[in-house]
Coordinates of C-alpha atoms in Angstrom, one line a residue:
Chain A
M11 CA 51.5 -46.8 -10.7
S12 CA 48.6 -44.4 -11.5
E13 CA 47.9 -46.5 -14.6
V14 CA 46.5 -49.0 -12.1
V15 CA 46.0 -47.2 -8.8
V16 CA 43.4 -44.5 -9.4
S17 CA 43.4 -43.1 -5.9
T18 CA 44.3 -43.6 -2.3
R19 CA 42.0 -43.1 0.7
I20 CA 42.6 -42.9 4.4
R21 CA 39.6 -42.7 6.8
L22 CA 39.8 -42.3 10.5
A23 CA 36.8 -42.9 12.8
R24 CA 36.8 -40.8 16.0
N25 CA 34.2 -40.2 18.7
L26 CA 33.9 -37.5 21.4
K27 CA 34.1 -38.8 24.9
D28 CA 31.3 -36.7 26.3
Y29 CA 28.6 -37.7 23.8
P30 CA 26.8 -40.9 23.1
F31 CA 27.4 -42.5 19.7
P32 CA 25.3 -40.9 17.0
V33 CA 22.7 -43.7 17.0
K34 CA 21.9 -42.8 20.6
L35 CA 22.2 -39.0 20.2
N36 CA 19.1 -36.9 19.7
E37 CA 18.7 -34.2 17.1
N38 CA 19.7 -31.4 19.3
G39 CA 22.8 -33.3 20.5
K40 CA 23.7 -34.0 16.9
K41 CA 23.5 -30.4 16.0
E42 CA 25.5 -29.3 18.9
L43 CA 28.1 -31.9 17.9
C44 CA 28.1 -30.6 14.3
D45 CA 28.8 -27.1 15.5
K46 CA 31.5 -28.2 17.9
V47 CA 33.4 -30.3 15.4
T48 CA 33.0 -27.7 12.7
K49 CA 34.3 -24.9 14.9
A50 CA 37.4 -27.1 15.9
A51 CA 38.1 -28.1 12.3
K52 CA 37.7 -24.5 10.9
S53 CA 40.1 -23.2 13.4
I54 CA 42.7 -25.6 11.9
M55 CA 42.0 -25.0 8.2
D56 CA 39.4 -23.7 5.8
F57 CA 36.4 -26.0 5.3
D58 CA 33.1 -25.6 3.5
R59 CA 30.3 -26.6 5.8
I60 CA 27.5 -28.5 4.2
D61 CA 24.5 -29.4 6.4
M62 CA 23.2 -32.5 4.7
E63 CA 19.5 -31.5 5.3
N64 CA 20.0 -28.6 2.9
L65 CA 21.0 -30.8 0.0
T66 CA 18.6 -32.4 -2.5
N67 CA 18.8 -36.2 -2.9
T68 CA 20.6 -35.7 -6.2
Q69 CA 23.2 -33.4 -4.7
A70 CA 23.7 -35.9 -1.9
V71 CA 24.1 -38.9 -4.1
A72 CA 26.4 -36.9 -6.4
L73 CA 28.8 -36.5 -3.4
V74 CA 28.7 -40.3 -2.8
E75 CA 29.5 -40.9 -6.5
Q76 CA 32.5 -38.6 -6.1
H77 CA 33.6 -40.7 -3.1
L78 CA 33.5 -37.7 -0.8
I79 CA 30.9 -39.2 1.5
S80 CA 29.6 -42.7 2.3
P81 CA 26.2 -44.0 1.1
E82 CA 25.4 -44.5 4.7
F83 CA 25.8 -40.8 5.4
I84 CA 22.9 -39.9 3.2
S85 CA 20.5 -42.6 4.4
N86 CA 19.3 -40.0 7.0
K87 CA 20.4 -36.4 6.5
V88 CA 19.1 -35.0 9.8
G89 CA 21.8 -33.7 12.1
R90 CA 24.6 -34.6 9.8
T91 CA 27.2 -32.2 8.5
L92 CA 29.9 -32.5 5.9
L93 CA 33.1 -30.5 6.1
L94 CA 34.9 -30.3 2.8
S95 CA 38.4 -28.8 2.2
K96 CA 38.7 -26.3 -0.6
D97 CA 40.6 -28.8 -2.8
R98 CA 38.1 -31.5 -1.9
T99 CA 40.9 -33.9 -0.8
I100 CA 39.8 -33.8 2.9
S101 CA 36.3 -34.4 4.1
I102 CA 34.9 -34.8 7.5
M103 CA 31.5 -36.5 8.0
I104 CA 29.9 -35.6 11.3
N105 CA 27.4 -38.0 12.8
E106 CA 27.8 -40.8 10.3
E107 CA 28.1 -44.1 12.3
D108 CA 30.8 -42.3 14.4
H109 CA 30.9 -38.7 15.5
I110 CA 33.8 -38.1 13.1
R111 CA 34.7 -39.8 9.9
L112 CA 37.8 -38.0 8.6
Q113 CA 38.8 -38.9 5.1
V114 CA 41.7 -37.9 2.9
I115 CA 41.6 -38.9 -0.8
K116 CA 44.5 -38.4 -3.2
H117 CA 45.3 -39.5 -6.8
G118 CA 47.5 -42.5 -7.3
L119 CA 49.2 -44.7 -4.8
C120 CA 50.2 -42.5 -1.9
L121 CA 49.3 -44.2 1.4
K122 CA 52.0 -42.5 3.5
E123 CA 51.3 -39.1 2.1
A124 CA 47.5 -39.4 2.6
Y125 CA 48.0 -40.9 6.1
D126 CA 50.3 -38.1 7.1
I127 CA 47.7 -35.5 6.2
A128 CA 45.0 -37.4 8.0
N129 CA 47.2 -38.0 11.0
Q130 CA 48.2 -34.4 11.3
L131 CA 44.6 -33.2 11.1
D132 CA 43.7 -35.8 13.6
T133 CA 46.4 -34.6 16.0
Q134 CA 45.3 -31.0 15.7
L135 CA 41.6 -32.0 16.2
S136 CA 42.5 -34.0 19.3
E137 CA 44.0 -30.9 20.8
K138 CA 40.6 -29.2 20.5
L139 CA 38.2 -32.2 21.0
D140 CA 38.2 -34.9 23.6
F141 CA 38.4 -38.2 21.7
A142 CA 37.1 -41.4 23.3
F143 CA 40.2 -43.5 23.7
S144 CA 41.1 -46.6 25.8
D145 CA 44.6 -47.6 26.5
K146 CA 43.6 -51.2 26.0
L147 CA 41.3 -50.9 22.9
G148 CA 42.6 -47.8 21.3
Y149 CA 40.1 -45.4 19.7
L150 CA 36.5 -46.4 20.6
T151 CA 34.0 -46.7 17.8
Q152 CA 30.4 -47.7 17.5
C153 CA 31.2 -50.8 15.5
P154 CA 33.8 -53.1 17.0
T155 CA 35.4 -53.7 13.7
N156 CA 36.7 -50.2 13.8
L157 CA 38.1 -50.3 17.3
G158 CA 41.8 -49.7 17.7
T159 CA 43.3 -47.4 15.1
G160 CA 39.8 -46.5 13.8
M161 CA 41.6 -46.4 10.4
R162 CA 40.5 -47.8 7.1
A163 CA 43.1 -47.4 4.3
S164 CA 42.0 -48.2 0.8
V165 CA 43.2 -47.9 -2.8
M166 CA 41.0 -47.7 -5.8
L167 CA 42.4 -50.1 -8.5
H168 CA 41.6 -50.3 -12.2
L169 CA 42.0 -54.0 -12.8
S170 CA 40.9 -54.1 -16.4
A171 CA 43.2 -56.8 -17.6
L172 CA 42.7 -59.0 -14.6
Q173 CA 38.9 -58.6 -14.9
K174 CA 39.0 -59.5 -18.6
G175 CA 40.9 -62.6 -17.6
R176 CA 38.4 -63.3 -14.8
A177 CA 41.2 -63.4 -12.3
V178 CA 39.8 -61.0 -9.7
S179 CA 37.6 -63.4 -7.8
R180 CA 40.5 -65.9 -7.4
I181 CA 42.6 -63.0 -5.9
S182 CA 39.7 -61.9 -3.8
S183 CA 39.3 -65.1 -1.9
N184 CA 43.0 -65.1 -0.9
L185 CA 43.0 -61.5 0.4
S186 CA 40.8 -62.0 3.4
K187 CA 43.5 -64.3 4.9
L188 CA 45.8 -61.3 4.7
G189 CA 43.4 -59.0 6.5
L190 CA 42.3 -57.2 3.4
T191 CA 39.2 -57.0 1.3
I192 CA 38.5 -56.2 -2.3
R193 CA 35.2 -55.2 -3.7
G194 CA 33.8 -53.6 -6.8
L195 CA 33.3 -49.9 -6.6
Y196 CA 30.3 -49.7 -8.9
G197 CA 28.0 -52.6 -8.3
E198 CA 28.7 -55.5 -6.0
S199 CA 29.1 -58.1 -8.8
T200 CA 32.3 -59.9 -9.5
E201 CA 32.7 -57.9 -12.6
P202 CA 31.9 -54.3 -11.5
A203 CA 31.3 -51.6 -14.1
G204 CA 34.5 -49.9 -15.2
A205 CA 36.7 -52.7 -13.6
L206 CA 37.2 -50.4 -10.6
Y207 CA 37.9 -52.1 -7.3
Q208 CA 38.5 -50.9 -3.8
L209 CA 41.2 -52.8 -1.8
S210 CA 41.1 -51.9 1.9
N211 CA 42.3 -53.1 5.3
Q212 CA 39.8 -55.0 7.4
V213 CA 41.7 -55.2 10.7
S214 CA 42.1 -52.2 12.9
L215 CA 42.5 -53.8 16.3
G216 CA 45.9 -55.0 17.6
I217 CA 47.8 -53.6 14.6
S218 CA 49.5 -50.2 14.2
E219 CA 48.5 -47.7 11.5
Q220 CA 51.9 -48.1 10.0
S221 CA 51.8 -51.9 9.7
A222 CA 48.2 -51.8 8.3
I223 CA 49.4 -49.3 5.7
D224 CA 52.5 -51.3 4.9
N225 CA 50.4 -54.5 4.5
L226 CA 48.0 -52.7 2.2
K227 CA 50.8 -51.1 0.2
N228 CA 52.5 -54.5 -0.3
I229 CA 49.4 -56.2 -1.5
A230 CA 48.4 -53.3 -3.7
S231 CA 51.8 -53.3 -5.3
E232 CA 51.5 -57.0 -5.9
L233 CA 48.1 -56.5 -7.6
V234 CA 49.6 -53.7 -9.7
T235 CA 52.3 -56.0 -10.8
Q236 CA 49.8 -58.8 -11.7
E237 CA 47.6 -56.3 -13.5
I238 CA 50.5 -54.9 -15.5
K239 CA 51.7 -58.4 -16.4
A240 CA 48.2 -59.3 -17.5
R241 CA 48.0 -56.1 -19.6
D242 CA 51.3 -56.8 -21.3
R243 CA 50.0 -60.3 -22.1
I244 CA 46.8 -59.2 -23.7
L245 CA 47.9 -55.9 -25.2
S246 CA 49.6 -57.7 -28.1
D247 CA 46.2 -59.2 -29.0
I248 CA 44.6 -57.3 -31.9
E249 CA 41.2 -58.2 -30.3
V250 CA 42.1 -56.0 -27.3
I251 CA 43.5 -53.2 -29.3
D252 CA 40.3 -53.4 -31.4
T253 CA 38.1 -53.2 -28.2
V254 CA 40.1 -50.2 -26.9
S255 CA 39.9 -48.4 -30.2
R256 CA 36.2 -49.1 -30.8
S257 CA 35.3 -48.1 -27.2
L258 CA 36.7 -44.6 -27.8
G259 CA 34.9 -44.6 -31.2
I260 CA 31.6 -45.4 -29.5
L261 CA 32.1 -42.9 -26.7
K262 CA 32.8 -40.2 -29.3
T263 CA 29.6 -41.0 -31.3
A264 CA 26.9 -42.4 -29.1
R265 CA 23.7 -40.4 -28.8
L266 CA 22.3 -42.5 -25.9
I267 CA 24.4 -44.3 -23.4
N268 CA 23.7 -45.8 -20.0
H269 CA 25.9 -45.8 -16.9
N270 CA 27.1 -49.4 -17.2
E271 CA 28.1 -49.2 -20.8
A272 CA 29.8 -45.9 -20.4
M273 CA 31.8 -47.2 -17.5
N274 CA 32.9 -50.2 -19.3
L275 CA 33.9 -48.3 -22.4
L276 CA 35.8 -45.7 -20.4
S277 CA 37.5 -48.6 -18.6
N278 CA 38.7 -49.9 -22.0
V279 CA 39.9 -46.5 -23.0
R280 CA 41.7 -46.0 -19.7
L281 CA 43.5 -49.3 -20.4
G282 CA 44.4 -47.9 -23.8
V283 CA 45.7 -44.7 -22.4
A284 CA 47.8 -46.6 -19.8
Q285 CA 49.2 -48.8 -22.5
K286 CA 49.8 -45.9 -24.8
I287 CA 47.4 -47.2 -27.5
V288 CA 45.4 -44.0 -27.0
S289 CA 47.5 -40.9 -26.9
S290 CA 44.8 -38.2 -27.2
L291 CA 43.7 -38.5 -23.6
T292 CA 45.2 -38.5 -20.1
L293 CA 44.5 -40.8 -17.1
D294 CA 43.5 -37.8 -15.0
S295 CA 41.0 -36.5 -17.6
L296 CA 39.4 -40.0 -17.8
D297 CA 39.2 -40.4 -14.0
K298 CA 37.5 -37.1 -13.8
L299 CA 35.1 -38.1 -16.6
I300 CA 34.3 -41.4 -14.8
S301 CA 33.2 -39.4 -11.9
E302 CA 31.3 -36.8 -14.0
I303 CA 29.1 -39.4 -15.8
Q304 CA 27.7 -41.0 -12.7
P305 CA 23.9 -40.8 -12.6
A306 CA 23.5 -38.1 -9.9
N307 CA 26.4 -36.1 -11.3
I308 CA 24.7 -36.0 -14.7
L309 CA 21.4 -35.0 -13.0
E310 CA 23.2 -32.3 -11.0
R311 CA 24.7 -30.9 -14.2
F312 CA 21.7 -31.1 -16.5
G313 CA 18.7 -31.0 -14.3
D314 CA 17.1 -33.0 -11.5
D315 CA 13.9 -33.9 -13.3
L316 CA 15.4 -35.9 -16.2
T317 CA 14.0 -39.3 -17.0
V318 CA 16.4 -42.2 -17.2
R319 CA 16.3 -42.0 -21.0
E320 CA 17.0 -38.2 -21.0
R321 CA 19.9 -38.8 -18.6
D322 CA 21.3 -41.3 -21.0
I323 CA 21.0 -38.8 -23.8
K324 CA 22.7 -36.1 -21.7
R325 CA 25.4 -38.5 -20.7
A326 CA 26.1 -39.2 -24.4
D327 CA 26.1 -35.5 -25.3
F328 CA 28.5 -34.8 -22.4
L329 CA 30.9 -37.6 -23.4
R330 CA 30.9 -36.5 -27.1
E331 CA 31.6 -32.9 -26.1
R332 CA 34.4 -33.9 -23.8
L333 CA 36.1 -36.5 -26.0
N334 CA 35.9 -34.8 -29.4
Chain B
M108 CA 15.4 -42.6 -55.4
S109 CA 19.1 -43.6 -55.1
E110 CA 18.7 -43.3 -51.3
V111 CA 16.9 -46.7 -51.7
V112 CA 17.6 -48.0 -55.1
V113 CA 21.3 -48.7 -55.3
S114 CA 21.4 -50.0 -58.8
T115 CA 19.4 -51.4 -61.8
R116 CA 20.4 -54.4 -63.8
I117 CA 19.1 -55.8 -67.1
R118 CA 20.2 -59.2 -68.2
L119 CA 19.4 -60.8 -71.6
A120 CA 19.9 -64.5 -72.2
R121 CA 20.7 -65.4 -75.9
N122 CA 21.9 -68.5 -77.7
L123 CA 23.3 -69.1 -81.1
K124 CA 21.2 -71.2 -83.4
D125 CA 24.0 -73.4 -84.8
Y126 CA 25.5 -74.5 -81.5
P127 CA 24.2 -76.8 -78.7
F128 CA 23.6 -75.2 -75.3
P129 CA 26.9 -74.9 -73.3
V130 CA 26.0 -77.9 -71.2
K131 CA 26.2 -80.0 -74.4
L132 CA 29.1 -78.2 -76.0
N133 CA 32.6 -79.6 -75.8
E134 CA 35.7 -77.5 -74.8
N135 CA 36.7 -76.8 -78.4
G136 CA 33.1 -75.8 -79.3
K137 CA 33.0 -73.5 -76.3
K138 CA 36.3 -71.8 -77.3
E139 CA 35.1 -71.3 -80.8
L140 CA 32.0 -69.8 -79.5
C141 CA 33.9 -67.5 -77.1
D142 CA 36.0 -66.3 -80.1
K143 CA 33.0 -65.8 -82.3
V144 CA 30.9 -63.8 -79.7
T145 CA 34.0 -61.8 -78.7
K146 CA 34.7 -60.8 -82.3
A147 CA 31.1 -59.8 -82.8
A148 CA 30.9 -57.7 -79.6
K149 CA 34.3 -56.0 -80.2
S150 CA 33.2 -54.9 -83.6
I151 CA 30.4 -53.0 -81.9
M152 CA 32.2 -51.5 -79.0
D153 CA 35.4 -51.8 -77.0
F154 CA 35.4 -54.7 -74.5
D155 CA 38.1 -56.2 -72.3
R156 CA 38.3 -59.9 -72.9
I157 CA 38.8 -62.0 -69.8
D158 CA 39.2 -65.7 -70.3
M159 CA 38.0 -67.1 -67.0
E160 CA 40.6 -69.8 -66.9
N161 CA 43.3 -67.1 -66.6
L162 CA 41.8 -65.8 -63.3
T163 CA 42.7 -67.0 -59.8
N164 CA 39.7 -68.0 -57.7
T165 CA 40.1 -64.8 -55.7
Q166 CA 39.9 -62.6 -58.9
A167 CA 36.9 -64.6 -60.1
V168 CA 35.0 -64.3 -56.8
A169 CA 35.9 -60.6 -56.7
L170 CA 34.0 -60.1 -60.0
V171 CA 31.0 -61.9 -58.5
E172 CA 31.1 -59.6 -55.5
Q173 CA 31.0 -56.7 -57.8
H174 CA 28.0 -58.2 -59.5
L175 CA 29.7 -58.2 -62.9
I176 CA 29.3 -62.0 -63.2
S177 CA 27.1 -64.7 -61.7
P178 CA 28.3 -67.2 -59.1
E179 CA 27.4 -69.9 -61.5
F180 CA 29.8 -68.5 -64.1
I181 CA 32.8 -69.4 -61.9
S182 CA 31.7 -72.8 -60.9
N183 CA 33.6 -74.1 -63.9
K184 CA 35.9 -71.7 -65.7
V185 CA 36.9 -73.8 -68.7
G186 CA 35.7 -72.4 -72.0
R187 CA 34.1 -69.4 -70.4
T188 CA 34.9 -65.8 -71.4
L189 CA 33.8 -62.5 -69.9
L190 CA 33.6 -59.4 -71.9
L191 CA 33.7 -56.2 -69.9
S192 CA 33.1 -52.7 -71.2
K193 CA 35.6 -50.0 -70.2
D194 CA 33.2 -48.4 -67.8
R195 CA 32.2 -51.8 -66.4
T196 CA 28.5 -51.2 -66.9
I197 CA 28.2 -53.8 -69.6
S198 CA 29.3 -57.4 -69.2
I199 CA 28.8 -60.4 -71.5
M200 CA 29.3 -63.8 -70.0
I201 CA 29.9 -66.4 -72.7
N202 CA 29.0 -70.0 -72.0
E203 CA 27.3 -69.5 -68.7
E204 CA 24.0 -71.4 -68.7
D205 CA 23.3 -69.9 -72.1
H206 CA 25.8 -68.9 -74.8
I207 CA 25.3 -65.3 -74.1
R208 CA 24.3 -63.5 -70.9
L209 CA 24.4 -59.8 -71.6
Q210 CA 24.2 -57.6 -68.6
V211 CA 23.8 -53.8 -68.1
I212 CA 24.2 -52.4 -64.6
K213 CA 23.7 -48.8 -63.7
H214 CA 23.4 -46.7 -60.5
G215 CA 20.0 -45.8 -59.2
L216 CA 16.6 -46.7 -60.6
C217 CA 16.9 -46.5 -64.4
L218 CA 15.2 -49.5 -65.9
K219 CA 14.4 -47.9 -69.2
E220 CA 17.9 -46.5 -69.7
A221 CA 19.5 -49.8 -68.8
Y222 CA 17.1 -51.7 -71.0
D223 CA 17.7 -49.4 -74.0
I224 CA 21.4 -50.0 -73.7
A225 CA 21.0 -53.7 -73.5
N226 CA 18.4 -53.7 -76.3
Q227 CA 20.6 -51.7 -78.6
L228 CA 23.6 -54.0 -78.1
D229 CA 21.4 -57.0 -78.5
T230 CA 20.1 -55.7 -81.8
Q231 CA 23.6 -55.0 -83.0
L232 CA 24.8 -58.5 -81.9
S233 CA 21.8 -60.1 -83.6
E234 CA 23.0 -58.6 -86.9
K235 CA 26.3 -60.5 -86.5
L236 CA 25.2 -63.6 -84.7
D237 CA 22.3 -65.9 -85.5
F238 CA 20.2 -66.1 -82.3
A239 CA 18.0 -69.1 -81.6
F240 CA 14.5 -67.7 -81.7
S241 CA 11.0 -69.2 -82.1
D242 CA 8.0 -67.2 -83.2
K243 CA 6.0 -69.1 -80.7
L244 CA 8.3 -69.2 -77.7
G245 CA 10.5 -66.2 -78.3
Y246 CA 14.2 -66.5 -77.5
L247 CA 15.2 -70.0 -76.7
T248 CA 17.1 -70.7 -73.6
Q249 CA 18.4 -73.7 -71.8
C250 CA 16.2 -73.2 -68.8
P251 CA 12.5 -72.9 -69.6
T252 CA 12.1 -70.1 -67.0
N253 CA 14.1 -67.8 -69.3
L254 CA 12.2 -68.6 -72.5
G255 CA 10.5 -65.7 -74.2
T256 CA 12.1 -62.4 -73.6
G257 CA 15.2 -64.0 -72.1
M258 CA 15.2 -61.0 -69.9
R259 CA 15.7 -60.5 -66.2
A260 CA 15.4 -57.0 -64.9
S261 CA 16.3 -56.3 -61.3
V262 CA 16.9 -53.5 -58.9
M263 CA 19.1 -53.6 -55.8
L264 CA 17.3 -52.1 -52.9
H265 CA 18.6 -50.8 -49.6
L266 CA 15.6 -51.7 -47.3
S267 CA 17.3 -50.7 -44.0
A268 CA 14.2 -49.3 -42.3
L269 CA 11.9 -52.0 -43.5
Q270 CA 14.4 -54.7 -42.4
K271 CA 14.7 -53.1 -39.0
G272 CA 10.9 -53.2 -38.8
R273 CA 11.0 -56.9 -40.0
A274 CA 8.6 -56.0 -42.8
V275 CA 10.5 -57.5 -45.7
S276 CA 9.4 -61.1 -45.3
R277 CA 5.7 -60.0 -45.3
I278 CA 6.4 -58.0 -48.5
S279 CA 8.3 -60.9 -50.0
S280 CA 5.4 -63.4 -49.8
N281 CA 3.1 -61.0 -51.7
L282 CA 5.5 -60.4 -54.5
S283 CA 5.5 -63.8 -56.1
K284 CA 1.8 -63.3 -56.9
L285 CA 2.9 -60.3 -59.0
G286 CA 5.5 -62.3 -60.9
L287 CA 8.4 -60.8 -58.9
T288 CA 10.9 -62.2 -56.5
I289 CA 12.9 -60.5 -53.8
R290 CA 16.0 -62.0 -52.1
G291 CA 18.9 -60.9 -49.9
L292 CA 21.9 -60.0 -51.9
Y293 CA 24.5 -61.1 -49.3
G294 CA 23.3 -64.3 -47.7
E295 CA 20.0 -66.0 -48.2
S296 CA 18.6 -65.2 -44.7
T297 CA 15.5 -63.1 -44.2
E298 CA 17.8 -60.4 -42.8
P299 CA 20.7 -60.2 -45.3
A300 CA 23.8 -58.4 -44.3
G301 CA 23.7 -54.7 -45.2
A302 CA 19.9 -54.8 -45.8
L303 CA 20.5 -55.1 -49.5
Y304 CA 17.9 -56.9 -51.5
Q305 CA 17.4 -57.8 -55.2
L306 CA 14.0 -57.4 -56.6
S307 CA 13.6 -59.0 -60.0
N308 CA 11.0 -60.3 -62.5
Q309 CA 10.4 -64.0 -62.6
V310 CA 8.2 -64.3 -65.7
S311 CA 9.7 -63.9 -69.2
L312 CA 7.3 -66.0 -71.3
G313 CA 4.1 -64.4 -72.6
I314 CA 5.0 -60.9 -71.5
S315 CA 6.8 -58.1 -73.4
E316 CA 10.0 -56.6 -72.1
Q317 CA 8.2 -53.3 -71.7
S318 CA 5.4 -54.7 -69.5
A319 CA 7.9 -56.7 -67.4
I320 CA 9.9 -53.5 -66.8
D321 CA 6.8 -51.5 -66.1
N322 CA 5.7 -54.1 -63.6
L323 CA 9.1 -54.1 -61.9
K324 CA 9.3 -50.4 -61.9
N325 CA 5.9 -50.0 -60.3
I326 CA 6.6 -52.5 -57.5
A327 CA 10.1 -51.0 -56.9
S328 CA 8.6 -47.5 -56.6
E329 CA 6.0 -48.8 -54.2
L330 CA 8.8 -50.5 -52.1
V331 CA 10.8 -47.2 -52.2
T332 CA 7.7 -45.4 -50.9
Q333 CA 7.2 -47.9 -48.1
E334 CA 10.9 -47.7 -47.2
I335 CA 11.0 -43.9 -47.1
K336 CA 7.9 -43.9 -45.0
A337 CA 9.5 -46.4 -42.6
R338 CA 12.6 -44.3 -42.5
D339 CA 10.7 -41.1 -41.7
R340 CA 8.9 -43.0 -38.9
I341 CA 12.0 -44.3 -37.2
L342 CA 14.4 -41.4 -37.9
S343 CA 12.9 -39.4 -35.1
D344 CA 13.9 -42.2 -32.7
I345 CA 17.1 -41.2 -30.8
E346 CA 17.8 -45.0 -30.7
V347 CA 18.1 -45.0 -34.5
I348 CA 20.2 -41.9 -34.6
D349 CA 22.4 -43.4 -31.9
T350 CA 22.8 -46.6 -34.0
V351 CA 23.7 -44.6 -37.1
S352 CA 26.2 -42.4 -35.2
R353 CA 27.8 -45.3 -33.4
S354 CA 28.0 -47.4 -36.6
L355 CA 30.2 -44.7 -38.2
G356 CA 32.2 -44.4 -35.0
I357 CA 32.9 -48.1 -35.0
L358 CA 33.8 -48.2 -38.7
K359 CA 36.2 -45.4 -38.1
T360 CA 38.0 -47.1 -35.2
A361 CA 37.7 -50.9 -35.5
R362 CA 41.0 -52.8 -35.9
L363 CA 39.3 -56.0 -36.8
I364 CA 36.0 -56.4 -38.5
N365 CA 34.3 -59.3 -40.3
H366 CA 32.2 -59.0 -43.4
N367 CA 28.8 -59.3 -41.8
E368 CA 29.4 -56.6 -39.2
A369 CA 31.0 -54.2 -41.7
M370 CA 28.0 -54.7 -44.0
N371 CA 25.5 -54.0 -41.3
L372 CA 27.4 -50.9 -40.0
L373 CA 27.7 -49.6 -43.5
S374 CA 24.0 -50.2 -44.0
N375 CA 23.3 -48.1 -40.9
V376 CA 25.6 -45.3 -42.1
R377 CA 24.0 -45.5 -45.6
L378 CA 20.6 -44.9 -43.9
G379 CA 22.2 -42.0 -42.0
V380 CA 23.6 -40.4 -45.2
A381 CA 20.2 -40.8 -47.0
Q382 CA 18.4 -39.2 -44.1
K383 CA 21.0 -36.4 -43.8
I384 CA 22.1 -37.5 -40.3
V385 CA 25.6 -38.1 -41.7
S386 CA 26.8 -35.3 -43.9
S387 CA 30.5 -36.3 -44.3
L388 CA 29.9 -39.1 -46.8
T389 CA 28.0 -39.7 -50.1
L390 CA 25.8 -42.6 -51.1
D391 CA 28.1 -43.3 -54.1
S392 CA 31.2 -43.5 -51.9
L393 CA 29.4 -45.9 -49.5
D394 CA 28.2 -48.1 -52.3
K395 CA 31.7 -48.3 -53.7
L396 CA 33.0 -49.1 -50.2
I397 CA 30.4 -51.9 -49.8
S398 CA 31.7 -53.5 -52.9
E399 CA 35.4 -53.0 -51.9
I400 CA 35.1 -54.7 -48.5
Q401 CA 33.7 -57.9 -49.8
P402 CA 36.0 -60.9 -48.9
A403 CA 37.5 -61.6 -52.3
N404 CA 37.9 -57.9 -53.1
I405 CA 39.9 -57.5 -49.9
L406 CA 42.0 -60.5 -50.8
E407 CA 42.6 -59.1 -54.3
R408 CA 43.7 -55.8 -52.9
F409 CA 45.9 -57.0 -50.0
G410 CA 47.0 -60.5 -51.0
D411 CA 45.6 -63.8 -51.8
D412 CA 47.2 -65.7 -48.9
L413 CA 45.6 -63.8 -46.0
T414 CA 43.9 -65.8 -43.3
V415 CA 40.4 -64.9 -42.3
R416 CA 41.7 -63.0 -39.3
E417 CA 44.3 -61.1 -41.4
R418 CA 41.5 -60.3 -43.9
D419 CA 39.4 -58.9 -41.1
I420 CA 42.3 -56.7 -40.0
K421 CA 42.9 -55.5 -43.5
R422 CA 39.2 -54.8 -43.9
A423 CA 39.3 -52.6 -40.7
D424 CA 42.5 -50.8 -41.8
F425 CA 40.9 -50.1 -45.2
L426 CA 37.7 -48.8 -43.7
R427 CA 39.5 -46.6 -41.2
E428 CA 41.7 -45.1 -44.0
R429 CA 38.7 -44.5 -46.3
L430 CA 36.4 -43.0 -43.6
N431 CA 38.8 -40.8 -41.7

């Protein structure tokens, strides 16, 4: 499964009864809320507290690139705090759109496991914090689309063969009827860099967490099956083997490489590893690399003041070092 | 010098007084002439005799690709014989346009050395064969452009940096005024595959061999200087270093590669070797490889009945094996 499903994410939106939604909360109110939620969370397990105001833009964007926080979370850093578990699988954004955005992210397809972790933490938090909840509507959230379970479940899919066959947009248009949405993870185009897609549930009202997860799991499995079939179909083509092999060759030798090209080459290599054409690398090491070569991650590693060109050189240096 | 000048070639055109030019000679006459010239040549030094009729088309084209014979020589194989010295530096085409086309080919820039070898053999042959010679016109040849010395001297140049800077066509238009011509070796376009060019003298009447060679040598040296300057200028560019490095990476990993792409990648690598960016290869080994990956040479090595696609696969296999 992990050949296609890179990771699973569960996100719960929660709000505290006695506070207005963040959009209506002043700076002091936000800080009070950050302290309150942090105290509650830390009494349950060990979290690193990161007050977003203390981060540089590069550091903040690097966290977005690692999928630990949302892009929205860094649009305004004042009064916002991130809690991050030691293993970085659990993050809590305080004062994003809702007071609490609790996220669990795990490798591979493991919706139940990720949900159980999120659910357990949610239960423990609810014993210490008074969540806004209506018997009729479920959990109250600022945006009506999150009402009900307040849950978004998503899986990150590597649909390299389906993308090569230009099949993703056809699939995409059918998914909304099933209450799901699929979108490119890097770039909003129909052919996102790296062929990485996020499939997530859209409906949170009038549906249980369990059935939302089951629905997502069924569709994800179906997409995995389609992707694997497409891979088996194209992987006898010498052209595809050629592309995979050259992609690794280029990554190992380039002296200058931009984000988009690196993503697409890594995607090809990932396909090769999954299909056992490439044996010198693992899926895990590639997934880590994909995260590490993102623009802000490169800047964080090699220096904030790099020009775009210098960053592309550092990215190439980094890839050569890791892959050779 | 050999960074830029791949090889030097001297060709002498000679005809026997008592025979009509090949175009007017019947098959028996041609065969008689083949025997006669072969006998004379073999009494001077050891040659392999190859009657062109006995070669397959692939074998014949492979010899053209190795620059041992002219394309014209294989347009009709009847009554044509090739004599090839053991080290393959001397070849004698019998019944090409003229009765005798004697060619000496050597690595690097060595016009005098190559001419001396050709001249010595020519002198020895003239003691055994009665060459058509006029005091007024010099050696008589079928085509008036070869009258006089009957000599064409040429050098094969690797003008990779000048080609990248699109400077060759400008140079080309000035050369004809100097009695010289430059043309792409693989393909007649202004940007021939592999950036390999042949610079040769055009004038053979009213000029001594020595002054023709001096003229060619001076211009070749000037082109070498320009090319080296251009290399020094671009070789600080990370883009060029990137191109060189990737080119080798692709050649080492491709599973399918056509002639044109392989030539251009090898040209980039050759530039890298010359400029000491690539240290794992030598110019000689690359020049050998460039000859070995030519279409008919691949067919000769791997089988005459390959499709174009199969040939591109074999070419990639061969390159990977040689370069890894």
